[in-house]
Amino acid sequence: MKAEILSRTEWLQLPLVAVVLFVAIFVLMLAWIVRPGASRFYAMRGRMALDDGEVRGE
Amino acid sequence: MTAPAADLPMEEFEYDDAIVRKFAVATAFWGLIGMLVGLLAAFQLVARQLNFDVPWLTFGRLRPLHTNAVIFAFVGNAIFAGTYYSVQRLMKARLFSDKLSKFHFWGWQLIIVSAAVTFLAGITTSKEYAELEWPIDVAIAVVWIAYAINFFGTLAKRRERHLYVAVWFYIASIIAVALLHVVNSLALPVSLTKSYSVFAGVQDALVQWWYGHNAVAFFLTTPFLGLMYYFMPKAAERPVYSYRLSIVHFWGLVFLYLWAGPHHLLYTALPDWAQTLGTIFSVMLLAPSWGGMINGLLTLRGAWDKLRTDPVLKFFVAAITFYGLSTFEGPLMSLKSVNALSHYTNWTVGHAHGGALGWNGLFTFGMLYWLVPRLWNTKLHSQRMASAHFWLGLVGIGFYVMSMWVAGIAEGLMWKAFDAEGRLVYGTWSDMLPTLNPMYIVRGLGGALYITGVVLMLINLYKTIKSGSPSTTRASAAPLAARPLEAHGKWHRLLEGRPLTFTLWTTVAVIIGGALEIIPSLAIESNVPTIASVKPYTPLEVEGRDIYVSEGCYNCHSQMVRPFRAETVRYGEYSKAGEFIYDRPFQFGSRRIGPDLHRVGGKYPDFWHYNHMLDPRSTSEGSIMPRYPWLYQDALDLDLTQAKVKAFRLLGAPYSDREVEEAVAMAQAQAATIADGLVSQGLPDIRGKKIVALIAYLQRLGTDIKKAPAAAGGK
């Protein structure tokens, strides 16, 4: 199937470009997620499950 | 979590816990029923007398009832209980609509009852975990939409700006299950109780296992990961270990999961490119899966001492560990060299139950032990009973999974064993049964231990409920509009603070994998080379095939000879994609409790099939297959035959006008030929009975390719 799809394009570097794009986006997102300045923000988000907003009723 | 300033206007409201109570009780009830059915099915493989010669009690009908009851009744109700409890608290809002909640609950229970009745009656599509016929499929879609409206409506009226990670997993589950269910259920009805898949052969197989694999992903995994991210911190009274890791976990998982379905079809007639994609993405899945496991377990950091005394945490920690084990075993089994040994064996059954009993079962029990005292405003009746349940469950799973590992590997090796002269060491199926039988007994004992634990839980929860009273939970939170925006997290807010945007991106991530695998397989003809000698089934064979499906033969017999020497020697020429183009639905199967049947056509005379179906042990010594005496008594119903042939023609089978018009007469003529042959050998006349159609179908299987060997193409 790959050969069939590639036979319709003259750009044979397509699979390589796709892999590079995929990996680059993944690495950039990973770097952004682990950026040092966001620790406090993530710590607050991580505690969300503990806050029910409940006023214990009858 | 936004810390509200003291001067923010606060709103008071009540959470709807009544609906959570209903789903919690339904979870416990259906869990016991589904597991008891499984236990009976397990012992039917040890003692075939337990089929009782009763149609609705045979293994082929009970097995889909067991799998569906555990997945959709037990696990399904647990998902709804857990998501409804947690989404209200995470969003600081009552559920969107009490009426929709009730409709959702009663609609789902009605679907479960309908499923039980239809499966026992032999009404099934035979597509695993999607066996329900089209009217029930429509009902599932309607109830699922009600659930989605209720869920997303709750997000719309939330008082919390940020969507917590648990909610992301719920969103992905709701979207993906809807997509999977609709696509895999596409069928052409011929009556209220019968329909044919719009996909055929290998394409149907690809769609089915795209669904089957992702039903595991988005019904048995992602909702429970959401529940893990909510209930584990609650039980441990600790924040989640790493919110960063949860982001990578979520996006990695939802993007990668949809690609992995073809690993269920390795070495079959599915195109190689699809098999390779399935394997690669299965291996990649290990990373986010273990990231999630580590995140769940390390949430208990600094509080491991609680494990000694808190049964809820015991269940959660064991469940998450089983999640890790299953998500390691899955990629391992998707490697082609391992799959060549494991596929169609009991190893797969052990793998599935490690996930279902270990991950889903234990987590659900922990959640119920945590929820029920809170929902009834009381304390758990007995911590010791809960701990006893935990150990019974754990030991039960151990017996179950290890016996199936041993049985599976032994089976795989026996299927492939050759002696010095190049002959199969285990030439007949009954040669292998003495090795497997002890393992089947240990498996049954493991299941019995597990269910004993469930009975303890039911007693414990019943006494807990009796000691309390339904609670009303009031809450207080500032309205969303009054909450100031935080200085940090602007980019996160663009996604995680906007349910619609988040849902759209999740949908894109979910769709990519499936679309890139399924669309080319449907659109590019070279994927399924046609074979000139392969023709549609005759009208009588169509009826016979429907009986094969109805009796659930696919639960024990595959129809896919893989390209291995051990298989071609045992069964005959390996299966080609072009041989299945008129198979709606496909019958590849996923387990060989008995031998493959794809080349059984013409292998034995009609006389043999007549005796075999009446009593399998009369032809196959030591067989564990049940008897099918009702097929010799029940009349063959040809009322729908013409409609069925018409439906197949509409779906692309090249039946002529004459074949459609004279479908019933053709079926009767073929039945008469078979019956006359048997009468001449001293057997009763079966021309008007179901068995004659089944014999016609079995004798056709895999024979077309023999008519024109030169025309047989490759895969």
mmCIF file of C-alpha atoms in Angstrom, chain B residues 367-644:
data_model
loop_
_atom_site.group_PDB
_atom_site.id
_atom_site.type_symbol
_atom_site.label_atom_id
_atom_site.label_comp_id
_atom_site.label_asym_id
_atom_site.label_seq_id
_atom_site.Cartn_x
_atom_site.Cartn_y
_atom_site.Cartn_z
ATOM 1 C CA MET B 367 -14.046 2.183 44.554
ATOM 2 C CA LEU B 368 -17.228 0.563 45.924
ATOM 3 C CA TYR B 369 -15.644 0.126 49.381
ATOM 4 C CA TRP B 370 -14.721 3.822 49.297
ATOM 5 C CA LEU B 371 -17.997 5.085 47.832
ATOM 6 C CA VAL B 372 -20.729 3.088 49.571
ATOM 7 C CA PRO B 373 -20.043 4.291 53.149
ATOM 8 C CA ARG B 374 -19.974 7.883 51.887
ATOM 9 C CA LEU B 375 -23.114 7.513 49.794
ATOM 10 C CA TRP B 376 -25.024 6.070 52.745
ATOM 11 C CA ASN B 377 -23.407 8.337 55.350
ATOM 12 C CA THR B 378 -21.956 5.559 57.482
ATOM 13 C CA LYS B 379 -18.833 3.455 58.025
ATOM 14 C CA LEU B 380 -17.880 0.248 56.212
ATOM 15 C CA HIS B 381 -19.423 -2.702 58.066
ATOM 16 C CA SER B 382 -16.223 -4.781 58.233
ATOM 17 C CA GLN B 383 -12.663 -3.900 57.268
ATOM 18 C CA ARG B 384 -11.627 -7.511 57.913
ATOM 19 C CA MET B 385 -14.162 -8.863 55.450
ATOM 20 C CA ALA B 386 -12.895 -6.377 52.884
ATOM 21 C CA SER B 387 -9.313 -7.510 53.499
ATOM 22 C CA ALA B 388 -10.382 -11.153 53.205
ATOM 23 C CA HIS B 389 -12.059 -10.257 49.901
ATOM 24 C CA PHE B 390 -8.821 -8.684 48.709
ATOM 25 C CA TRP B 391 -6.731 -11.791 49.413
ATOM 26 C CA LEU B 392 -9.332 -14.153 47.956
ATOM 27 C CA GLY B 393 -9.434 -12.014 44.827
ATOM 28 C CA LEU B 394 -5.664 -11.832 44.528
ATOM 29 C CA VAL B 395 -5.136 -15.565 45.006
ATOM 30 C CA GLY B 396 -8.034 -16.283 42.645
ATOM 31 C CA ILE B 397 -6.459 -14.162 39.908
ATOM 32 C CA GLY B 398 -3.125 -15.896 40.515
ATOM 33 C CA PHE B 399 -4.654 -19.336 39.987
ATOM 34 C CA TYR B 400 -6.591 -18.133 36.961
ATOM 35 C CA VAL B 401 -3.854 -16.282 35.124
ATOM 36 C CA MET B 402 -1.016 -18.690 35.828
ATOM 37 C CA SER B 403 -3.035 -21.747 34.797
ATOM 38 C CA MET B 404 -3.920 -20.011 31.533
ATOM 39 C CA TRP B 405 -0.308 -19.013 30.909
ATOM 40 C CA VAL B 406 0.805 -22.604 31.351
ATOM 41 C CA ALA B 407 -2.097 -23.937 29.271
ATOM 42 C CA GLY B 408 -1.524 -21.361 26.532
ATOM 43 C CA ILE B 409 2.193 -21.940 26.141
ATOM 44 C CA ALA B 410 1.692 -25.724 26.320
ATOM 45 C CA GLU B 411 -1.038 -25.509 23.659
ATOM 46 C CA GLY B 412 1.061 -23.330 21.371
ATOM 47 C CA LEU B 413 3.987 -25.723 21.624
ATOM 48 C CA MET B 414 1.826 -28.826 21.114
ATOM 49 C CA TRP B 415 0.241 -27.339 17.982
ATOM 50 C CA LYS B 416 3.735 -26.890 16.519
ATOM 51 C CA ALA B 417 5.407 -30.125 17.680
ATOM 52 C CA PHE B 418 6.785 -32.422 14.942
ATOM 53 C CA ASP B 419 8.450 -35.799 15.431
ATOM 54 C CA ALA B 420 11.697 -36.931 13.771
ATOM 55 C CA GLU B 421 9.780 -38.106 10.687
ATOM 56 C CA GLY B 422 8.155 -34.732 10.206
ATOM 57 C CA ARG B 423 4.712 -35.747 11.475
ATOM 58 C CA LEU B 424 2.650 -33.794 13.973
ATOM 59 C CA VAL B 425 3.243 -35.208 17.469
ATOM 60 C CA TYR B 426 -0.259 -34.188 18.533
ATOM 61 C CA GLY B 427 -2.094 -35.077 15.343
ATOM 62 C CA THR B 428 -5.613 -34.962 16.777
ATOM 63 C CA TRP B 429 -7.161 -32.437 19.088
ATOM 64 C CA SER B 430 -7.979 -35.028 21.731
ATOM 65 C CA ASP B 431 -4.227 -35.808 22.070
ATOM 66 C CA MET B 432 -3.831 -32.405 23.702
ATOM 67 C CA LEU B 433 -6.830 -32.399 26.037
ATOM 68 C CA PRO B 434 -5.257 -34.422 28.903
ATOM 69 C CA THR B 435 -2.551 -31.741 29.200
ATOM 70 C CA LEU B 436 -5.067 -28.905 29.247
ATOM 71 C CA ASN B 437 -7.719 -30.418 31.503
ATOM 72 C CA PRO B 438 -5.884 -29.896 34.843
ATOM 73 C CA MET B 439 -5.290 -26.277 33.861
ATOM 74 C CA TYR B 440 -8.994 -25.800 33.130
ATOM 75 C CA ILE B 441 -9.774 -27.155 36.620
ATOM 76 C CA VAL B 442 -7.278 -24.793 38.293
ATOM 77 C CA ARG B 443 -8.708 -21.910 36.265
ATOM 78 C CA GLY B 444 -12.210 -22.753 37.483
ATOM 79 C CA LEU B 445 -11.017 -22.933 41.098
ATOM 80 C CA GLY B 446 -9.340 -19.548 40.703
ATOM 81 C CA GLY B 447 -12.578 -18.102 39.396
ATOM 82 C CA ALA B 448 -14.507 -19.663 42.277
ATOM 83 C CA LEU B 449 -12.141 -18.071 44.815
ATOM 84 C CA TYR B 450 -12.516 -14.696 43.116
ATOM 85 C CA ILE B 451 -16.315 -14.963 43.187
ATOM 86 C CA THR B 452 -16.276 -16.026 46.843
ATOM 87 C CA GLY B 453 -14.571 -12.712 47.514
ATOM 88 C CA VAL B 454 -17.280 -10.904 45.549
ATOM 89 C CA VAL B 455 -19.968 -12.604 47.671
ATOM 90 C CA LEU B 456 -18.163 -11.412 50.817
ATOM 91 C CA MET B 457 -18.183 -7.907 49.373
ATOM 92 C CA LEU B 458 -21.910 -8.047 48.655
ATOM 93 C CA ILE B 459 -22.631 -9.086 52.258
ATOM 94 C CA ASN B 460 -20.306 -6.389 53.570
ATOM 95 C CA LEU B 461 -21.821 -3.668 51.406
ATOM 96 C CA TYR B 462 -25.380 -4.801 52.178
ATOM 97 C CA LYS B 463 -24.726 -4.554 55.920
ATOM 98 C CA THR B 464 -23.035 -1.194 55.395
ATOM 99 C CA ILE B 465 -26.054 0.126 53.527
ATOM 100 C CA LYS B 466 -28.423 -1.242 56.196
ATOM 101 C CA SER B 467 -26.492 0.595 58.893
ATOM 102 C CA GLY B 468 -26.695 3.965 57.141
ATOM 103 C CA SER B 469 -29.141 6.128 55.262
ATOM 104 C CA PRO B 470 -28.841 7.807 51.864
ATOM 105 C CA SER B 471 -26.930 11.036 52.299
ATOM 106 C CA THR B 472 -27.525 14.389 50.683
ATOM 107 C CA THR B 473 -24.256 16.101 49.910
ATOM 108 C CA ARG B 474 -24.360 19.869 49.927
ATOM 109 C CA ALA B 475 -21.571 21.902 48.452
ATOM 110 C CA SER B 476 -20.525 25.478 48.129
ATOM 111 C CA ALA B 477 -18.493 27.187 45.414
ATOM 112 C CA ALA B 478 -18.119 30.539 43.730
ATOM 113 C CA PRO B 479 -19.685 30.846 40.263
ATOM 114 C CA LEU B 480 -17.260 30.595 37.360
ATOM 115 C CA ALA B 481 -17.862 34.155 36.175
ATOM 116 C CA ALA B 482 -16.889 35.548 39.566
ATOM 117 C CA ARG B 483 -13.598 33.663 39.723
ATOM 118 C CA PRO B 484 -10.545 35.723 38.786
ATOM 119 C CA LEU B 485 -8.161 34.376 36.143
ATOM 120 C CA GLU B 486 -4.909 33.053 37.531
ATOM 121 C CA ALA B 487 -1.683 34.724 36.509
ATOM 122 C CA HIS B 488 -0.111 31.414 35.452
ATOM 123 C CA GLY B 489 -1.306 28.739 33.083
ATOM 124 C CA LYS B 490 -2.569 30.903 30.230
ATOM 125 C CA TRP B 491 -1.664 28.336 27.582
ATOM 126 C CA HIS B 492 -3.154 25.488 29.593
ATOM 127 C CA ARG B 493 -6.393 27.460 29.932
ATOM 128 C CA LEU B 494 -6.690 27.634 26.153
ATOM 129 C CA LEU B 495 -7.072 23.864 26.123
ATOM 130 C CA GLU B 496 -7.841 22.532 29.587
ATOM 131 C CA GLY B 497 -10.151 25.400 30.474
ATOM 132 C CA ARG B 498 -12.273 25.026 27.347
ATOM 133 C CA PRO B 499 -14.254 21.781 27.188
ATOM 134 C CA LEU B 500 -15.256 22.201 23.543
ATOM 135 C CA THR B 501 -11.731 22.886 22.296
ATOM 136 C CA PHE B 502 -10.371 20.084 24.428
ATOM 137 C CA THR B 503 -12.990 17.682 23.087
ATOM 138 C CA LEU B 504 -12.225 18.624 19.478
ATOM 139 C CA TRP B 505 -8.484 18.022 19.864
ATOM 140 C CA THR B 506 -9.143 14.764 21.694
ATOM 141 C CA THR B 507 -11.406 13.675 18.848
ATOM 142 C CA VAL B 508 -8.666 14.456 16.314
ATOM 143 C CA ALA B 509 -6.113 12.445 18.315
ATOM 144 C CA VAL B 510 -8.516 9.535 18.594
ATOM 145 C CA ILE B 511 -9.571 9.519 14.932
ATOM 146 C CA ILE B 512 -6.141 9.698 13.235
ATOM 147 C CA GLY B 513 -5.007 6.150 13.957
ATOM 148 C CA GLY B 514 -8.231 4.437 13.026
ATOM 149 C CA ALA B 515 -8.778 6.496 9.888
ATOM 150 C CA LEU B 516 -5.261 5.940 8.544
ATOM 151 C CA GLU B 517 -5.633 2.187 8.928
ATOM 152 C CA ILE B 518 -9.243 1.584 7.952
ATOM 153 C CA ILE B 519 -9.751 3.987 5.040
ATOM 154 C CA PRO B 520 -6.825 2.641 2.918
ATOM 155 C CA SER B 521 -7.871 -0.936 3.629
ATOM 156 C CA LEU B 522 -11.366 -0.175 2.313
ATOM 157 C CA ALA B 523 -10.360 2.118 -0.542
ATOM 158 C CA ILE B 524 -7.371 0.341 -2.115
ATOM 159 C CA GLU B 525 -8.438 -2.796 -3.947
ATOM 160 C CA SER B 526 -4.951 -4.354 -4.031
ATOM 161 C CA ASN B 527 -5.282 -5.019 -0.284
ATOM 162 C CA VAL B 528 -7.710 -7.854 -1.002
ATOM 163 C CA PRO B 529 -6.752 -9.643 -4.233
ATOM 164 C CA THR B 530 -9.836 -11.365 -5.608
ATOM 165 C CA ILE B 531 -9.865 -15.052 -6.473
ATOM 166 C CA ALA B 532 -11.954 -15.965 -9.526
ATOM 167 C CA SER B 533 -13.164 -19.277 -8.131
ATOM 168 C CA VAL B 534 -14.509 -17.775 -4.899
ATOM 169 C CA LYS B 535 -18.299 -17.501 -5.208
ATOM 170 C CA PRO B 536 -21.071 -16.377 -2.830
ATOM 171 C CA TYR B 537 -22.671 -18.958 -0.539
ATOM 172 C CA THR B 538 -25.722 -20.847 -1.779
ATOM 173 C CA PRO B 539 -29.039 -19.956 -0.059
ATOM 174 C CA LEU B 540 -28.853 -23.101 2.097
ATOM 175 C CA GLU B 541 -25.245 -22.335 3.047
ATOM 176 C CA VAL B 542 -26.320 -18.805 4.009
ATOM 177 C CA GLU B 543 -28.845 -20.354 6.408
ATOM 178 C CA GLY B 544 -26.224 -22.792 7.674
ATOM 179 C CA ARG B 545 -23.789 -19.964 8.288
ATOM 180 C CA ASP B 546 -26.427 -18.127 10.320
ATOM 181 C CA ILE B 547 -26.893 -21.247 12.470
ATOM 182 C CA TYR B 548 -23.093 -21.437 12.912
ATOM 183 C CA VAL B 549 -23.158 -17.810 14.080
ATOM 184 C CA SER B 550 -26.240 -18.273 16.258
ATOM 185 C CA GLU B 551 -24.758 -21.243 18.133
ATOM 186 C CA GLY B 552 -21.570 -19.250 18.751
ATOM 187 C CA CYS B 553 -19.246 -21.734 17.011
ATOM 188 C CA TYR B 554 -16.734 -18.882 16.552
ATOM 189 C CA ASN B 555 -16.137 -18.934 20.315
ATOM 190 C CA CYS B 556 -14.220 -22.199 19.984
ATOM 191 C CA HIS B 557 -13.260 -22.527 16.296
ATOM 192 C CA SER B 558 -11.241 -20.160 14.152
ATOM 193 C CA GLN B 559 -11.530 -19.954 10.367
ATOM 194 C CA MET B 560 -8.035 -18.753 9.586
ATOM 195 C CA VAL B 561 -5.196 -21.078 8.660
ATOM 196 C CA ARG B 562 -2.028 -19.108 9.322
ATOM 197 C CA PRO B 563 1.012 -19.516 7.022
ATOM 198 C CA PHE B 564 2.923 -21.842 9.350
ATOM 199 C CA ARG B 565 4.064 -25.355 8.486
ATOM 200 C CA ALA B 566 2.346 -26.674 11.631
ATOM 201 C CA GLU B 567 -0.964 -25.221 10.436
ATOM 202 C CA THR B 568 -0.794 -26.138 6.770
ATOM 203 C CA VAL B 569 0.114 -29.721 7.681
ATOM 204 C CA ARG B 570 -2.727 -29.922 10.211
ATOM 205 C CA TYR B 571 -5.453 -28.046 8.330
ATOM 206 C CA GLY B 572 -4.448 -27.490 4.702
ATOM 207 C CA GLU B 573 -3.482 -24.516 2.570
ATOM 208 C CA TYR B 574 -3.163 -21.225 4.432
ATOM 209 C CA SER B 575 -6.060 -18.749 4.189
ATOM 210 C CA LYS B 576 -6.073 -15.954 1.588
ATOM 211 C CA ALA B 577 -7.741 -12.554 1.946
ATOM 212 C CA GLY B 578 -9.690 -13.097 -1.280
ATOM 213 C CA GLU B 579 -11.459 -16.147 0.157
ATOM 214 C CA PHE B 580 -13.466 -14.083 2.645
ATOM 215 C CA ILE B 581 -14.972 -11.396 0.428
ATOM 216 C CA TYR B 582 -18.519 -12.754 0.937
ATOM 217 C CA ASP B 583 -18.130 -13.375 4.686
ATOM 218 C CA ARG B 584 -20.431 -10.985 6.556
ATOM 219 C CA PRO B 585 -19.445 -10.980 9.332
ATOM 220 C CA PHE B 586 -15.992 -12.591 9.179
ATOM 221 C CA GLN B 587 -15.512 -15.721 11.305
ATOM 222 C CA PHE B 588 -11.745 -15.678 11.964
ATOM 223 C CA GLY B 589 -12.386 -16.223 15.689
ATOM 224 C CA SER B 590 -9.924 -15.407 18.450
ATOM 225 C CA ARG B 591 -9.520 -18.723 20.263
ATOM 226 C CA ARG B 592 -9.085 -22.380 19.325
ATOM 227 C CA ILE B 593 -10.758 -24.472 21.988
ATOM 228 C CA GLY B 594 -11.343 -26.815 19.067
ATOM 229 C CA PRO B 595 -9.539 -27.039 15.711
ATOM 230 C CA ASP B 596 -9.624 -24.467 12.912
ATOM 231 C CA LEU B 597 -12.470 -25.050 10.452
ATOM 232 C CA HIS B 598 -11.484 -23.021 7.411
ATOM 233 C CA ARG B 599 -10.485 -26.120 5.404
ATOM 234 C CA VAL B 600 -13.001 -28.514 6.931
ATOM 235 C CA GLY B 601 -15.130 -28.486 3.774
ATOM 236 C CA GLY B 602 -14.915 -31.867 2.046
ATOM 237 C CA LYS B 603 -12.541 -33.225 4.707
ATOM 238 C CA TYR B 604 -15.207 -35.559 6.117
ATOM 239 C CA PRO B 605 -18.418 -37.014 4.587
ATOM 240 C CA ASP B 606 -21.867 -35.648 5.490
ATOM 241 C CA PHE B 607 -22.376 -38.817 7.537
ATOM 242 C CA TRP B 608 -19.457 -37.785 9.813
ATOM 243 C CA HIS B 609 -20.886 -34.288 10.363
ATOM 244 C CA TYR B 610 -24.315 -35.741 11.142
ATOM 245 C CA ASN B 611 -22.860 -37.945 13.893
ATOM 246 C CA HIS B 612 -20.385 -35.344 15.109
ATOM 247 C CA MET B 613 -22.978 -32.640 15.785
ATOM 248 C CA LEU B 614 -25.301 -35.163 17.442
ATOM 249 C CA ASP B 615 -22.538 -36.381 19.748
ATOM 250 C CA PRO B 616 -18.984 -35.131 19.115
ATOM 251 C CA ARG B 617 -17.488 -38.020 21.092
ATOM 252 C CA SER B 618 -18.916 -40.505 18.582
ATOM 253 C CA THR B 619 -16.373 -39.223 16.040
ATOM 254 C CA SER B 620 -13.737 -37.450 18.158
ATOM 255 C CA GLU B 621 -12.637 -39.355 21.242
ATOM 256 C CA GLY B 622 -12.546 -37.289 24.432
ATOM 257 C CA SER B 623 -13.999 -34.176 22.736
ATOM 258 C CA ILE B 624 -15.171 -31.412 25.101
ATOM 259 C CA MET B 625 -17.608 -30.041 22.525
ATOM 260 C CA PRO B 626 -21.279 -30.020 23.626
ATOM 261 C CA ARG B 627 -23.974 -32.037 21.875
ATOM 262 C CA TYR B 628 -26.439 -30.216 19.610
ATOM 263 C CA PRO B 629 -29.544 -32.459 19.566
ATOM 264 C CA TRP B 630 -31.941 -29.561 18.959
ATOM 265 C CA LEU B 631 -30.490 -28.999 15.496
ATOM 266 C CA TYR B 632 -32.048 -32.362 14.544
ATOM 267 C CA GLN B 633 -35.444 -31.413 15.959
ATOM 268 C CA ASP B 634 -35.842 -27.705 15.127
ATOM 269 C CA ALA B 635 -37.357 -26.945 11.745
ATOM 270 C CA LEU B 636 -35.217 -25.092 9.228
ATOM 271 C CA ASP B 637 -36.891 -21.724 8.767
ATOM 272 C CA LEU B 638 -36.572 -20.446 5.181
ATOM 273 C CA ASP B 639 -38.951 -17.472 5.554
ATOM 274 C CA LEU B 640 -36.082 -14.971 5.471
ATOM 275 C CA THR B 641 -33.843 -16.779 2.983
ATOM 276 C CA GLN B 642 -34.822 -14.640 0.006
ATOM 277 C CA ALA B 643 -34.454 -11.421 2.024
ATOM 278 C CA LYS B 644 -31.008 -12.553 3.149
#
